[in-house]
Structure formats: C-alpha cells, structure tokens
Coordinates of C-alpha atoms in Angstrom, one line a residue:
M1 CA 33.0 -7.1 64.0
I2 CA 34.3 -4.4 61.7
S3 CA 36.6 -5.6 58.9
L4 CA 39.4 -3.4 57.3
Q5 CA 40.0 -5.8 54.4
P6 CA 38.0 -3.6 51.9
I7 CA 40.6 -0.9 52.4
Q8 CA 43.4 -3.3 51.7
T9 CA 41.6 -4.4 48.5
L10 CA 41.4 -0.8 47.3
K11 CA 45.1 -0.4 47.7
I12 CA 45.6 -2.7 44.6
P13 CA 46.3 -0.2 41.8
E14 CA 44.7 -2.2 39.0
F15 CA 41.5 -2.9 41.0
R16 CA 41.3 0.8 41.9
N17 CA 41.6 1.8 38.2
L18 CA 39.0 -0.8 37.2
M19 CA 36.5 0.5 39.9
T20 CA 37.2 4.2 39.1
G21 CA 36.6 3.6 35.4
R22 CA 33.5 1.6 36.2
F23 CA 32.2 4.4 38.5
F24 CA 32.3 7.0 35.7
L25 CA 30.9 4.6 33.1
V26 CA 27.9 3.6 35.3
L27 CA 27.4 7.2 36.3
S28 CA 27.0 8.0 32.6
F29 CA 24.7 5.0 32.1
R30 CA 22.4 6.0 35.0
M31 CA 22.3 9.6 33.8
L32 CA 21.3 8.3 30.4
A33 CA 18.6 6.0 31.8
T34 CA 17.1 9.0 33.7
L35 CA 17.3 11.2 30.6
M36 CA 15.7 8.6 28.4
G37 CA 12.7 8.1 30.7
W38 CA 12.1 11.8 31.1
W39 CA 12.7 12.7 27.4
I40 CA 10.4 10.0 26.1
Y41 CA 7.6 10.8 28.5
Q42 CA 7.8 14.5 27.7
L43 CA 7.6 13.6 24.0
T44 CA 4.8 11.1 24.2
K45 CA 3.0 11.6 27.6
D46 CA 2.5 7.8 27.5
P47 CA 3.7 5.5 30.2
F48 CA 3.9 2.6 27.7
A49 CA 6.4 4.6 25.7
I50 CA 8.8 4.4 28.7
G51 CA 8.5 0.7 28.7
L52 CA 9.5 0.5 25.1
I53 CA 12.9 2.0 26.0
G54 CA 13.7 -1.2 28.0
L55 CA 12.3 -3.4 25.3
S56 CA 14.5 -1.7 22.7
E57 CA 17.6 -2.4 24.7
V58 CA 16.8 -5.9 26.1
I59 CA 16.1 -7.6 22.7
P60 CA 19.6 -7.2 21.2
A61 CA 21.3 -7.5 24.6
V62 CA 19.7 -10.8 25.6
S63 CA 19.8 -12.3 22.1
T64 CA 23.6 -11.6 21.9
A65 CA 24.5 -12.4 25.6
L66 CA 25.4 -16.1 25.2
Y67 CA 27.6 -15.3 22.2
A68 CA 29.2 -12.4 24.1
G69 CA 30.1 -14.8 26.9
H70 CA 31.9 -17.1 24.5
V71 CA 33.8 -14.1 23.0
I72 CA 34.8 -12.9 26.5
D73 CA 36.1 -16.2 27.6
N74 CA 38.2 -16.4 24.4
S75 CA 39.4 -12.8 24.1
E76 CA 41.8 -10.4 25.7
K77 CA 39.4 -8.5 28.1
K78 CA 41.0 -5.1 28.3
R79 CA 40.8 -4.5 24.6
L80 CA 37.2 -5.8 24.4
L81 CA 36.3 -3.4 27.3
L82 CA 37.7 -0.4 25.5
I83 CA 36.0 -1.3 22.2
C84 CA 32.6 -1.5 23.9
N85 CA 33.3 1.8 25.8
Y86 CA 34.0 3.7 22.6
A87 CA 31.1 2.1 20.8
Y88 CA 28.9 3.6 23.5
V89 CA 30.5 7.0 23.1
F90 CA 29.7 7.0 19.3
L91 CA 26.1 5.8 19.8
I92 CA 25.1 8.1 22.6
G93 CA 26.8 10.9 20.6
L94 CA 24.2 10.4 17.9
L95 CA 21.4 11.4 20.4
A96 CA 22.8 14.9 20.2
I97 CA 21.4 15.2 16.7
P98 CA 17.7 15.2 17.7
A99 CA 18.5 17.0 21.0
F100 CA 20.1 20.0 19.3
F101 CA 18.6 20.0 15.8
G102 CA 15.5 17.8 15.9
H103 CA 12.7 20.4 16.1
Q104 CA 14.3 23.6 14.8
L105 CA 16.6 22.5 12.0
L106 CA 15.5 19.0 10.9
H107 CA 11.8 19.6 11.7
F108 CA 11.4 16.2 13.4
S109 CA 8.1 15.5 15.0
N110 CA 7.9 14.2 18.6
L111 CA 7.1 10.8 17.2
Q112 CA 10.1 10.8 14.9
I113 CA 12.5 11.8 17.7
S114 CA 11.1 9.0 19.8
Y115 CA 11.8 6.5 17.0
F116 CA 15.3 7.9 16.6
I117 CA 15.9 7.4 20.4
Y118 CA 14.6 3.8 20.3
A119 CA 16.9 3.0 17.3
V120 CA 20.0 4.3 19.1
I121 CA 19.1 2.4 22.4
F122 CA 18.5 -0.7 20.3
F123 CA 22.2 -0.7 19.1
T124 CA 23.5 0.1 22.6
G125 CA 21.9 -3.2 23.6
F126 CA 24.6 -5.1 21.6
C127 CA 27.3 -3.2 23.4
R128 CA 25.7 -3.9 26.8
A129 CA 25.7 -7.7 26.1
F130 CA 29.5 -7.5 26.1
I131 CA 30.4 -4.8 28.5
G132 CA 28.1 -6.1 31.3
P133 CA 30.0 -9.3 32.0
I134 CA 33.6 -8.0 31.2
I135 CA 34.3 -6.1 34.3
P136 CA 33.1 -8.7 36.8
S137 CA 35.0 -11.4 34.9
M138 CA 38.3 -9.4 35.4
I139 CA 37.9 -9.0 39.2
P140 CA 38.9 -12.6 40.2
K141 CA 42.2 -12.2 38.2
I142 CA 43.1 -8.9 39.9
V143 CA 42.4 -9.9 43.5
S144 CA 43.1 -13.1 45.5
R145 CA 40.3 -15.6 46.3
E146 CA 40.4 -14.4 50.0
Q147 CA 39.8 -10.8 48.9
L148 CA 37.1 -11.8 46.4
P149 CA 34.0 -11.3 48.6
N150 CA 35.3 -7.8 49.6
A151 CA 36.1 -7.0 46.0
I152 CA 32.6 -8.0 45.0
T153 CA 31.0 -5.9 47.7
L154 CA 33.2 -2.9 46.6
N155 CA 32.3 -3.5 43.0
Q156 CA 28.6 -3.3 44.0
A157 CA 29.2 -0.3 46.2
T158 CA 30.9 1.4 43.2
F159 CA 28.0 0.5 41.0
L160 CA 25.4 1.8 43.4
T161 CA 27.3 5.0 44.3
A162 CA 27.5 5.8 40.6
S163 CA 23.8 4.9 40.2
V164 CA 22.6 7.2 42.9
S165 CA 24.8 10.0 41.7
G166 CA 23.8 9.4 38.1
H167 CA 20.1 9.2 38.8
A168 CA 20.1 12.4 40.9
L169 CA 22.6 14.3 38.7
G170 CA 20.7 13.3 35.6
G171 CA 17.5 14.8 37.0
F172 CA 19.2 18.0 38.1
L173 CA 21.1 18.4 34.8
I174 CA 17.9 18.1 32.9
H175 CA 16.5 21.0 35.0
W176 CA 19.7 23.1 34.7
I177 CA 21.1 22.6 31.2
D178 CA 18.2 20.8 29.4
I179 CA 18.3 17.5 27.5
S180 CA 21.0 18.6 25.0
G181 CA 23.5 19.7 27.6
T182 CA 22.9 16.5 29.6
I183 CA 23.8 14.4 26.6
L184 CA 27.1 16.2 26.2
V185 CA 27.9 15.6 29.9
I186 CA 27.1 11.9 29.5
V187 CA 29.3 11.5 26.4
G188 CA 32.2 13.3 28.2
L189 CA 31.9 11.0 31.2
M190 CA 32.0 7.9 29.0
I191 CA 35.3 9.2 27.4
F192 CA 36.7 10.0 30.8
S193 CA 35.9 6.5 32.1
S194 CA 37.9 4.9 29.3
L195 CA 41.1 6.7 30.5
F196 CA 41.2 4.5 33.6
F197 CA 40.7 1.3 31.6
W198 CA 43.9 2.1 29.6
F199 CA 45.9 1.6 32.8
L200 CA 44.6 -2.0 33.3
N201 CA 46.9 -5.0 32.6
K202 CA 46.0 -7.3 29.7
H203 CA 43.8 -10.2 30.6
P204 CA 44.1 -12.9 27.9
S205 CA 41.8 -15.9 27.6
E206 CA 42.2 -18.8 30.1
N207 CA 40.1 -21.1 28.0
T208 CA 42.3 -24.1 27.4
D209 CA 40.0 -25.6 24.7
S210 CA 40.4 -23.1 21.9
T211 CA 38.9 -25.5 19.4
M212 CA 35.5 -25.6 21.1
G213 CA 32.8 -24.3 18.8
V214 CA 30.5 -21.4 19.7
I215 CA 27.4 -23.6 20.2
K216 CA 29.2 -26.1 22.4
S217 CA 30.8 -23.3 24.4
M218 CA 27.5 -21.6 25.1
R219 CA 25.9 -24.9 26.0
E220 CA 28.7 -25.6 28.5
G221 CA 27.9 -22.3 30.3
L222 CA 24.2 -23.1 30.5
A223 CA 24.8 -26.6 31.7
Y224 CA 27.0 -25.4 34.5
I225 CA 24.4 -23.0 35.7
Y226 CA 21.6 -25.6 35.5
K227 CA 23.5 -28.1 37.7
T228 CA 24.6 -25.5 40.2
K229 CA 21.3 -24.9 42.0
E230 CA 22.5 -22.1 44.2
I231 CA 23.4 -20.0 41.1
L232 CA 20.2 -21.0 39.3
G233 CA 18.0 -20.2 42.2
A234 CA 19.7 -16.8 42.9
L235 CA 19.4 -15.8 39.2
C236 CA 15.7 -16.8 38.9
L237 CA 15.0 -14.9 42.1
D238 CA 16.7 -11.8 40.7
M239 CA 15.0 -12.0 37.3
F240 CA 11.4 -12.5 38.4
A241 CA 11.6 -10.3 41.5
V242 CA 13.0 -7.3 39.6
L243 CA 10.8 -8.1 36.6
F244 CA 7.7 -7.5 38.7
G245 CA 9.1 -5.0 41.1
G246 CA 10.3 -2.5 38.5
A247 CA 8.4 0.5 40.0
V248 CA 11.4 2.8 39.2
A249 CA 10.3 2.8 35.5
M250 CA 7.1 4.6 36.5
I251 CA 8.8 7.3 38.6
P252 CA 8.5 9.9 35.7
V253 CA 4.8 9.4 35.9
F254 CA 4.6 9.5 39.7
A255 CA 6.8 12.6 39.8
T256 CA 4.8 14.4 37.0
D257 CA 1.2 13.4 37.6
I258 CA 0.7 11.9 41.1
L259 CA 3.2 13.5 43.4
K260 CA 3.6 16.6 41.2
V261 CA 7.2 17.4 42.1
G262 CA 8.7 18.3 38.7
S263 CA 12.1 17.5 37.4
E264 CA 14.0 18.4 40.6
G265 CA 11.8 16.1 42.7
F266 CA 12.0 13.5 40.0
G267 CA 15.8 13.4 40.2
L268 CA 15.8 12.8 43.9
L269 CA 13.0 10.3 43.8
N270 CA 14.8 8.4 40.9
A271 CA 17.9 8.2 43.1
A272 CA 16.1 7.0 46.3
S273 CA 16.4 3.3 45.9
D274 CA 20.1 3.6 45.0
I275 CA 20.7 5.8 48.1
G276 CA 19.4 2.9 50.2
S277 CA 21.4 0.4 48.3
M278 CA 24.6 2.4 48.6
C279 CA 24.2 2.9 52.3
I280 CA 23.6 -0.8 53.1
I281 CA 26.4 -2.0 50.8
A282 CA 28.8 0.5 52.4
F283 CA 27.8 -1.0 55.8
L284 CA 28.2 -4.6 54.5
A285 CA 31.7 -3.8 53.2
F286 CA 32.9 -3.4 56.8
V287 CA 30.3 -5.6 58.6
P288 CA 29.9 -8.5 56.3
L289 CA 27.2 -11.2 56.6
K290 CA 28.7 -14.2 58.3
K291 CA 26.0 -16.9 58.0
N292 CA 22.5 -17.7 56.7
Q293 CA 23.0 -15.7 53.5
G294 CA 20.4 -17.8 51.6
K295 CA 17.6 -17.1 54.1
I296 CA 18.6 -13.4 54.3
L297 CA 18.4 -13.2 50.5
L298 CA 14.9 -14.5 50.4
L299 CA 13.7 -12.2 53.2
A300 CA 15.3 -9.2 51.6
V301 CA 13.5 -9.9 48.3
A302 CA 10.2 -10.3 50.0
G303 CA 10.7 -7.1 52.0
F304 CA 11.6 -5.3 48.7
G305 CA 8.2 -6.3 47.3
L306 CA 6.4 -5.0 50.3
C307 CA 8.1 -1.6 50.0
I308 CA 7.1 -1.5 46.3
I309 CA 3.5 -2.1 47.3
G310 CA 3.7 0.8 49.8
F311 CA 5.2 3.1 47.2
G312 CA 2.3 2.4 44.9
L313 CA -0.2 3.3 47.6
S314 CA 1.6 6.5 48.8
E315 CA 0.5 9.9 47.7
L316 CA 3.0 11.7 49.9
Y317 CA 6.4 12.6 48.4
W318 CA 8.6 12.0 51.4
L319 CA 6.8 8.8 52.3
S320 CA 7.3 7.6 48.7
F321 CA 11.0 8.6 48.9
F322 CA 11.7 6.7 52.1
L323 CA 9.8 3.6 50.9
L324 CA 12.1 3.6 47.8
V325 CA 15.2 4.1 50.1
A326 CA 14.1 1.1 52.1
S327 CA 13.5 -1.0 49.0
G328 CA 17.0 -0.1 47.8
M329 CA 18.5 -1.2 51.1
L330 CA 16.8 -4.6 50.8
D331 CA 17.8 -4.9 47.2
G332 CA 21.4 -4.0 48.1
I333 CA 21.6 -6.9 50.5
S334 CA 20.3 -9.3 47.8
V335 CA 22.7 -7.9 45.2
V336 CA 25.8 -8.5 47.4
I337 CA 24.6 -12.1 48.3
R338 CA 23.8 -13.0 44.7
G339 CA 27.0 -11.6 43.3
T340 CA 29.1 -13.4 45.9
I341 CA 27.3 -16.7 45.2
V342 CA 27.9 -16.4 41.4
Q343 CA 31.6 -15.5 41.7
L344 CA 32.5 -18.1 44.3
K345 CA 30.7 -20.9 42.6
T346 CA 32.2 -20.3 39.1
P347 CA 35.6 -21.5 37.7
D348 CA 37.8 -19.1 35.9
H349 CA 37.7 -20.7 32.4
I350 CA 33.9 -20.5 32.2
R351 CA 33.4 -17.2 34.1
G352 CA 32.6 -15.1 31.0
R353 CA 29.8 -17.5 29.9
V354 CA 28.3 -17.8 33.4
L355 CA 28.4 -14.0 33.9
S356 CA 26.9 -13.5 30.5
V357 CA 24.0 -15.7 31.5
N358 CA 23.8 -13.7 34.7
S359 CA 23.7 -10.6 32.6
I360 CA 20.7 -12.1 30.7
F361 CA 18.8 -12.4 34.0
I362 CA 19.8 -8.9 35.0
M363 CA 19.0 -7.3 31.7
S364 CA 15.8 -9.3 31.2
S365 CA 14.7 -8.4 34.7
N366 CA 15.5 -4.7 34.5
E367 CA 14.6 -3.9 30.9
M368 CA 11.8 -6.3 30.6
G369 CA 10.7 -5.1 34.0
Q370 CA 10.5 -1.6 32.5
F371 CA 8.5 -3.0 29.6
E372 CA 6.2 -5.0 32.0
S373 CA 5.6 -1.9 34.0
G374 CA 4.7 0.1 30.9
V375 CA 2.3 -2.7 29.7
A376 CA 0.8 -3.1 33.2
A377 CA 0.3 0.6 33.6
K378 CA -1.5 0.7 30.3
L379 CA -3.8 -2.2 31.2
L380 CA -4.3 -1.6 35.0
G381 CA -3.3 2.0 35.6
V382 CA 0.0 3.2 37.0
V383 CA -0.8 2.8 40.7
Q384 CA -2.4 -0.6 40.3
S385 CA 0.5 -1.8 38.2
V386 CA 3.0 -1.0 40.9
I387 CA 1.0 -2.7 43.6
F388 CA 0.6 -5.8 41.3
G389 CA 4.3 -5.9 40.7
G390 CA 5.2 -5.7 44.4
T391 CA 2.7 -8.4 45.2
M392 CA 4.2 -10.7 42.6
T393 CA 7.7 -10.1 44.0
V394 CA 6.6 -11.3 47.4
L395 CA 5.1 -14.4 45.9
I396 CA 8.2 -15.1 43.8
A397 CA 10.4 -15.0 47.0
I398 CA 8.1 -17.5 48.7
L399 CA 8.0 -19.8 45.7
V400 CA 11.8 -19.8 45.2
G401 CA 12.4 -20.3 48.9
S402 CA 10.1 -23.3 49.0
T403 CA 11.4 -25.0 45.8
V404 CA 15.2 -24.4 46.0
P405 CA 16.4 -25.7 49.4
K406 CA 20.1 -25.4 48.4
L407 CA 19.6 -21.6 48.1
R408 CA 17.6 -21.4 51.3
K409 CA 20.3 -23.2 53.2
M410 CA 23.2 -21.4 51.5
N411 CA 26.2 -20.2 53.6
Y412 CA 29.5 -18.9 52.4

C-alpha cells in the first residue's frame, strides 16, 4: 500500500530546511571524495595511496567521536552545526593552494601535493566527528514519533540523492573544469548549504544531568548500545560488511586500468551504487517495509557482498555499472532498516552519544574500508582484493545472523 506520509513530513518547514542544507553539504562531500580519489591516483598511480585518504580522515574522526557525542548532547545543536560547516569551508579552501599554485608557482612535487592533501583531510576528520551525528540527532525534535520512520527514510533519500549527484558531478567537473575549478565549486556548495541551516530553530541540550563528567557520559552511551542488542548487531553488521565490501574505493583503478573508460566513465561508475540506493529508498519512502525487517537486513547485506564479487570479476563496463547499481539497492535497504532501528531504540537525552558511536561504525567501515581496499589491492592485486572483500561481506552477514537472534527477529 502506498503511503503519502513522507509528503506530509516534507511540509514541515524546519525539516525541509534541514534536508535542503544537508543535500548541498553531502553533495559537496561526495564531490570532494570523488576528487580526492582521482587526484591522488593521478599524482601517485598507486592504489594504496587512495586507501591512505580514508586512513587520514578516519583516525581523527574515530578518536574524537565519543567526545563529540558528549558535546552534542550538552550543546545547542544549530550553533555547533554551523561551526562545523564553516570549518569545512576553511579547510577545503586550503586545497585550492596546491590545485592552483602547486606545480607552477610553489614548485611542489607530486609527493608534496599528496602530503598536503592528506594533512587537510586529516583535519577534516575532526569536523566530521561532530557534523556526522548532529543532523540525525535533530530530526526527532523536529518531527513527531509517528513521522520519525518517514523522516529517517527521507533523510537517507536526501543523503543518497546528494551522493549520486555528487559522485557523478564530481567526475564530470574534473573532466570539464579540472581539479582547481572543482574545488571552487565544492567550497561554494558548502557555503550555500549553511544558508539553510541559519533558518533552523535552536535545539538546546536535553541532558538533565549537566554535572556528568566526560568519561562517565561517554561510558553511558557505550553501555546503552552494548545492552541493546538490536543496535549493536546492526552496527557491527554495517561496520564489517562495508569494511570488506568497499569496492568503490578502487573504482579509479578499475576506470583507468581495467575498464579503460576515463574520467567521464569514472564519474558514472562512481555514482552507480548511489543510483541504486536512491531508487530503492525513494520506493521505500512510499512503500515501507511492514515486517521481518531484521531478516531482510541480513539478506540485503549478503546480496550486497555477492554483487561486489561480481563487480570484481567483470571486465565489461555496463555489467560493472549494473552490478554496482544492484549493490546500491541492497545497501539502501540495509541503510533504511539500520537507521530506523537506531533512532527508534534511542532515548532523546542520550541520542548524540549513541549516534556518535554509530558514526564511529560508519566512519570506520567506510574510511577503514577504503584503507583496507588499498592494502588488499597492494597485497593481492586489485581484482582479487575486491573478490575477497565481497566474500567476507557474505560471511559476516551469515555470522551476525546466526549469533544475534534479536536482530534476526527484529520487527518495527
């Protein structure tokens, strides 16, 4: 049965501003990720160097995430969101220095430019630790509990629509206006996104125990996740599945050396999984899953792994593209289910800390997955590393399904 509730949720002005700002912010992030992978590979011609981008960001992001959750739960969220937004603008603006002046004026070598990029990405990791959980933590205060599943689905649809647009647009802009011009567009989009956040209401802290120390506060968030097995199982599934299934990190190599499709084909291939995710999440927004969400989550992750194996084996561009689209559709299903489980099972006063732990799992899976892919490609070869990652993803889904019965039987 088709539901019209998502349309009603979008009629809430504050929610609409939050989603619009998030769209342009994520659009800039995905363009940046596309740019960084392409730029580093063109500088180094080394798949391992692509993996180091993820490692540069994930180390500060994960190490700061628990403290970020404490700060979010004890701070006014709109102000914190804007601070993080403008910190990103400053840091990414620094990348214009090597892009415009690196070789000609400053006489940087390719290696020196690579080090400069890694340093900037390292500092963005601190911003990401804060900005990642802030927006999801605001959603339950803007919409009612009855509207929350629809709002979560729309939030994911916004994220994935921006992702697919950012991945594809990033690849095309690299081809059209080169790396330097693409950086200027990214910074402009980050500034534009902040304009919508200014229209949000203030969201002060709901933590009633303002005397709680940082360590005790972080421990409380971890303890809640540990005792709530549905959340713990979903987060573990996400972390290890994406950790080993991060074939997207090697797309610059596949596009350049295996499929030989250049920067234009790279942009579309890079967007393929997000196209699949966007389509399925748009479908789920109007035809939501009614039962057996836990079993569907496990099957979706296992199917995702099989698609990654197929991608690693393919030498045909369009077959590779459609396998990534299918993987994105299955990942989109798991994203909606995981996000709904975490939000519905978390009380307001601890939401920032729980979502910060969630961000650790997401960041460690995506960025460490990028690093793992780089290491595996170095040790096994690019194709073998992708096949290995897909196989491990299938095994992880089987393992979690057999050891966390509460997740397997989950209904909401």
